[in-house]
Amino acid sequence: MDSPAEALAGAWMKRIGGVLDPHIRTHYLRYEVRKLPPELLAEMVEAAHARANAGHGGYTTLLLGLSVALGDHSTHELRMAAAQIARDSNLAEAAEFLTGGPSRRTMNPRDARLPNPVGGRRLTLGERKTLARKPDRRLIARAIRDPDPAVVEILLRNPALTEDDIVRLCARRPIVADVLRRVFQHSRWNVRYRVQRTLVRNPYTPLEIAIQLAAQLTAQDARAVADSPELDARVRDACRRRLTPAGA
């Protein structure tokens, strides 16, 4: 018989499996997560990881949805409380999933370079936000290089933006970590496999995001990440777990 945490993970996995819109899935999970005591959240995340590691694909989708839902500021206190309980209870994967941490490489936003001047002058933040809304391909290419997360947040909603654009954005180095976080939290883009893979491969990606997305990788890509010395050891370990058969 399943434990309450296992039963809850299974119920949520089935419910979101019938929802095609990732935006709706995220809102549903965030609403449900807020009702949980931190103890149950920690145990449920650990149970979902166990099922995902055993090859149940629906649970990797659940974990992706949970990671986006828990990225909202409204769940921060719950997430931190659950992370502490997971650490105290030796729930290793839940602790890693819930705790997060800085990326292996970091870039101070104040050190980021703005795109080249237009007409001989630097654009204001307001002007850059306005240009990020435009469908012009030249302006999109410029906005992709903008270091300000607020500009990128607007760009992500631009209907003319393509997956290739997002992959180029996520591959940039150095890059402000919060820019990559905004991509991860966007329901239009965080379900795209090439975007997920590029985020995992970028050492500037926040640690918890890279670890969470490692579960989405194919065996071939997980093996490449596991062998990459430029990535955080915890990201490489997450990929090794992805490659290890359950019970091995």
Short mmCIF file of C-alpha atoms in Angstrom, two decimals:
data_model
loop_
_atom_site.label_atom_id
_atom_site.label_comp_id
_atom_site.label_asym_id
_atom_site.label_seq_id
_atom_site.Cartn_x
_atom_site.Cartn_y
_atom_site.Cartn_z
CA MET A 1 0.00 0.00 0.00
CA ASP A 2 1.27 3.44 -0.92
CA SER A 3 2.19 5.92 1.79
CA PRO A 4 0.24 9.22 1.88
CA ALA A 5 3.13 10.93 0.09
CA GLU A 6 3.29 8.25 -2.63
CA ALA A 7 -0.47 8.36 -3.07
CA LEU A 8 -0.42 12.14 -3.38
CA ALA A 9 2.39 12.08 -5.94
CA GLY A 10 0.50 9.48 -7.95
CA ALA A 11 -2.76 11.44 -7.83
CA TRP A 12 -1.10 14.65 -8.97
CA MET A 13 0.81 12.86 -11.70
CA LYS A 14 -2.46 11.48 -13.11
CA ARG A 15 -4.30 14.79 -12.86
CA ILE A 16 -1.72 16.87 -14.67
CA GLY A 17 -1.20 14.12 -17.24
CA GLY A 18 -4.54 15.06 -18.77
CA VAL A 19 -3.77 18.79 -18.89
CA LEU A 20 -2.02 19.82 -22.09
CA ASP A 21 -1.48 23.48 -21.20
CA PRO A 22 1.69 23.76 -19.04
CA HIS A 23 0.54 27.15 -17.72
CA ILE A 24 -2.61 25.54 -16.29
CA ARG A 25 -0.56 22.65 -14.87
CA THR A 26 1.72 25.07 -13.05
CA HIS A 27 -1.17 27.06 -11.58
CA TYR A 28 -2.90 23.87 -10.44
CA LEU A 29 0.23 22.54 -8.74
CA ARG A 30 1.01 25.88 -7.09
CA TYR A 31 -2.52 26.05 -5.71
CA GLU A 32 -2.32 22.50 -4.35
CA VAL A 33 1.23 22.84 -2.99
CA ARG A 34 0.26 25.83 -0.86
CA LYS A 35 -2.16 23.60 1.08
CA LEU A 36 0.50 21.08 2.11
CA PRO A 37 2.37 20.93 5.40
CA PRO A 38 6.13 21.02 4.74
CA GLU A 39 6.58 17.45 6.01
CA LEU A 40 4.23 16.06 3.38
CA LEU A 41 5.76 18.20 0.64
CA ALA A 42 9.24 16.86 1.42
CA GLU A 43 8.04 13.25 1.46
CA MET A 44 5.99 13.68 -1.71
CA VAL A 45 8.94 15.14 -3.64
CA GLU A 46 11.14 12.24 -2.49
CA ALA A 47 8.46 9.76 -3.58
CA ALA A 48 8.12 11.43 -6.98
CA HIS A 49 11.88 11.22 -7.48
CA ALA A 50 11.88 7.52 -6.61
CA ARG A 51 9.18 6.85 -9.20
CA ALA A 52 10.92 9.03 -11.80
CA ASN A 53 14.23 7.21 -11.21
CA ALA A 54 12.38 3.93 -11.72
CA GLY A 55 11.48 5.06 -15.23
CA HIS A 56 7.94 6.38 -14.78
CA GLY A 57 7.93 9.31 -17.21
CA GLY A 58 4.82 10.92 -15.78
CA TYR A 59 6.73 11.68 -12.60
CA THR A 60 9.45 13.61 -14.45
CA THR A 61 6.66 15.80 -15.84
CA LEU A 62 5.28 16.20 -12.31
CA LEU A 63 8.71 17.20 -10.98
CA LEU A 64 9.14 19.78 -13.72
CA GLY A 65 5.75 21.27 -12.89
CA LEU A 66 6.54 21.27 -9.18
CA SER A 67 9.88 22.99 -9.69
CA VAL A 68 8.22 25.81 -11.64
CA ALA A 69 5.37 26.06 -9.13
CA LEU A 70 7.79 26.22 -6.22
CA GLY A 71 9.83 28.92 -7.94
CA ASP A 72 7.13 31.46 -7.13
CA HIS A 73 7.85 33.83 -4.23
CA SER A 74 4.54 32.86 -2.60
CA THR A 75 5.85 29.34 -1.92
CA HIS A 76 9.34 30.33 -0.73
CA GLU A 77 8.78 29.84 3.02
CA LEU A 78 7.04 26.51 2.48
CA ARG A 79 9.82 25.34 0.19
CA MET A 80 12.57 26.29 2.65
CA ALA A 81 10.75 24.60 5.55
CA ALA A 82 10.29 21.44 3.48
CA ALA A 83 13.96 21.54 2.46
CA GLN A 84 15.05 21.66 6.10
CA ILE A 85 12.79 18.73 6.96
CA ALA A 86 14.17 16.78 4.00
CA ARG A 87 17.74 17.38 5.19
CA ASP A 88 16.88 16.40 8.76
CA SER A 89 15.10 13.25 7.54
CA ASN A 90 17.86 12.20 5.10
CA LEU A 91 15.55 12.60 2.11
CA ALA A 92 18.50 13.34 -0.13
CA GLU A 93 16.80 13.97 -3.46
CA ALA A 94 14.03 16.06 -1.95
CA ALA A 95 16.59 18.13 -0.05
CA GLU A 96 18.57 18.76 -3.21
CA PHE A 97 15.43 19.54 -5.22
CA LEU A 98 14.02 21.96 -2.64
CA THR A 99 17.19 23.67 -1.46
CA GLY A 100 18.85 24.89 -4.61
CA GLY A 101 21.75 27.27 -4.46
CA PRO A 102 23.88 29.47 -6.69
CA SER A 103 25.14 28.34 -10.05
CA ARG A 104 28.72 27.15 -10.37
CA ARG A 105 29.55 30.37 -12.17
CA THR A 106 27.98 33.71 -11.35
CA MET A 107 27.79 37.11 -12.98
CA ASN A 108 27.08 40.30 -11.10
CA PRO A 109 24.28 42.16 -12.95
CA ARG A 110 26.26 45.38 -12.49
CA ASP A 111 29.09 43.89 -14.53
CA ALA A 112 26.84 42.93 -17.44
CA ARG A 113 27.35 44.80 -20.70
CA LEU A 114 24.40 46.45 -22.38
CA PRO A 115 23.81 45.88 -26.10
CA ASN A 116 25.55 48.32 -28.42
CA PRO A 117 24.26 51.89 -28.44
CA VAL A 118 21.55 52.93 -30.91
CA GLY A 119 22.11 56.22 -32.69
CA GLY A 120 25.17 56.92 -30.59
CA ARG A 121 23.51 56.67 -27.17
CA ARG A 122 22.56 54.04 -24.64
CA LEU A 123 18.88 53.23 -24.45
CA THR A 124 17.03 53.61 -21.18
CA LEU A 125 15.52 50.57 -19.48
CA GLY A 126 12.06 51.73 -20.55
CA GLU A 127 13.14 52.01 -24.18
CA ARG A 128 14.70 48.55 -24.08
CA LYS A 129 11.49 47.11 -22.65
CA THR A 130 9.50 48.73 -25.45
CA LEU A 131 11.81 47.32 -28.12
CA ALA A 132 11.57 43.83 -26.59
CA ARG A 133 7.86 43.82 -27.52
CA LYS A 134 8.50 44.51 -31.21
CA PRO A 135 8.31 41.69 -33.81
CA ASP A 136 11.34 43.04 -35.69
CA ARG A 137 14.00 40.32 -35.91
CA ARG A 138 16.88 42.78 -35.47
CA LEU A 139 15.35 44.08 -32.27
CA ILE A 140 14.74 40.54 -31.00
CA ALA A 141 18.39 39.67 -31.63
CA ARG A 142 19.34 42.75 -29.63
CA ALA A 143 16.95 41.98 -26.76
CA ILE A 144 18.36 38.44 -26.47
CA ARG A 145 21.66 40.04 -25.45
CA ASP A 146 20.07 42.34 -22.87
CA PRO A 147 21.31 41.51 -19.34
CA ASP A 148 18.27 42.87 -17.51
CA PRO A 149 15.79 40.14 -16.42
CA ALA A 150 12.91 42.63 -16.70
CA VAL A 151 13.64 43.13 -20.41
CA VAL A 152 13.95 39.39 -20.99
CA GLU A 153 10.65 38.80 -19.15
CA ILE A 154 8.92 40.98 -21.75
CA LEU A 155 10.84 39.40 -24.62
CA LEU A 156 9.67 35.91 -23.58
CA ARG A 157 6.08 36.98 -24.32
CA ASN A 158 6.93 38.27 -27.79
CA PRO A 159 4.90 36.21 -30.33
CA ALA A 160 7.72 36.51 -32.87
CA LEU A 161 10.23 34.81 -30.58
CA THR A 162 11.30 31.33 -31.69
CA GLU A 163 12.74 28.31 -29.94
CA ASP A 164 16.05 28.93 -31.71
CA ASP A 165 16.10 32.41 -30.15
CA ILE A 166 15.57 30.96 -26.68
CA VAL A 167 18.27 28.33 -27.15
CA ARG A 168 20.72 31.06 -28.15
CA LEU A 169 19.72 33.11 -25.11
CA CYS A 170 20.15 30.14 -22.75
CA ALA A 171 23.55 29.29 -24.22
CA ARG A 172 25.02 32.73 -23.52
CA ARG A 173 28.04 32.91 -21.23
CA PRO A 174 28.54 34.84 -19.09
CA ILE A 175 24.91 35.61 -18.27
CA VAL A 176 22.97 36.88 -15.28
CA ALA A 177 21.46 33.84 -13.53
CA ASP A 178 18.06 35.49 -13.08
CA VAL A 179 17.71 35.78 -16.86
CA LEU A 180 17.92 31.98 -17.10
CA ARG A 181 15.53 31.65 -14.18
CA ARG A 182 12.95 33.73 -16.05
CA VAL A 183 13.19 31.39 -19.03
CA PHE A 184 12.76 28.35 -16.80
CA GLN A 185 9.67 29.83 -15.16
CA HIS A 186 7.99 30.59 -18.50
CA SER A 187 5.46 27.90 -19.39
CA ARG A 188 5.82 28.43 -23.14
CA TRP A 189 9.51 27.62 -23.11
CA ASN A 190 10.32 25.40 -20.13
CA VAL A 191 8.69 22.38 -21.78
CA ARG A 192 10.91 22.59 -24.89
CA TYR A 193 13.52 19.87 -24.75
CA ARG A 194 16.28 21.87 -26.47
CA VAL A 195 15.74 24.69 -23.97
CA GLN A 196 15.88 22.26 -21.04
CA ARG A 197 19.09 20.69 -22.35
CA THR A 198 20.75 24.06 -22.93
CA LEU A 199 19.88 25.23 -19.42
CA VAL A 200 21.40 22.10 -17.87
CA ARG A 201 24.58 22.57 -19.90
CA ASN A 202 25.08 26.21 -18.90
CA PRO A 203 27.19 26.57 -15.72
CA TYR A 204 25.48 29.93 -15.05
CA THR A 205 22.08 28.25 -14.62
CA PRO A 206 20.90 28.30 -10.97
CA LEU A 207 21.80 24.99 -9.38
CA GLU A 208 18.31 23.85 -8.42
CA ILE A 209 17.06 24.45 -11.97
CA ALA A 210 19.88 22.48 -13.57
CA ILE A 211 19.33 19.60 -11.14
CA GLN A 212 15.58 19.55 -11.70
CA LEU A 213 15.96 19.59 -15.48
CA ALA A 214 18.56 16.82 -15.41
CA ALA A 215 15.68 14.39 -14.88
CA GLN A 216 14.27 15.42 -18.27
CA LEU A 217 17.38 14.55 -20.30
CA THR A 218 17.76 11.60 -22.63
CA ALA A 219 20.36 9.03 -21.65
CA GLN A 220 22.75 10.33 -24.31
CA ASP A 221 22.52 13.93 -23.09
CA ALA A 222 22.64 12.92 -19.42
CA ARG A 223 25.84 11.00 -20.12
CA ALA A 224 27.40 14.05 -21.78
CA VAL A 225 26.51 16.25 -18.81
CA ALA A 226 27.76 13.65 -16.31
CA ASP A 227 31.15 13.75 -18.07
CA SER A 228 31.37 17.56 -18.26
CA PRO A 229 34.01 18.99 -15.88
CA GLU A 230 32.72 22.56 -16.26
CA LEU A 231 29.41 21.77 -14.55
CA ASP A 232 28.71 21.55 -10.82
CA ALA A 233 29.34 18.12 -9.32
CA ARG A 234 25.76 17.99 -8.05
CA VAL A 235 24.40 18.46 -11.57
CA ARG A 236 26.69 15.71 -12.84
CA ASP A 237 25.57 13.44 -10.00
CA ALA A 238 21.92 14.08 -10.88
CA CYS A 239 22.66 12.93 -14.42
CA ARG A 240 24.47 9.84 -13.17
CA ARG A 241 21.39 8.93 -11.14
CA ARG A 242 19.38 9.38 -14.31
CA LEU A 243 21.61 6.74 -15.92
CA THR A 244 21.56 4.27 -13.02
CA PRO A 245 18.80 1.64 -13.22
CA ALA A 246 16.46 1.59 -10.25
CA GLY A 247 17.69 -0.80 -7.58
CA ALA A 248 21.20 -0.96 -9.01
#
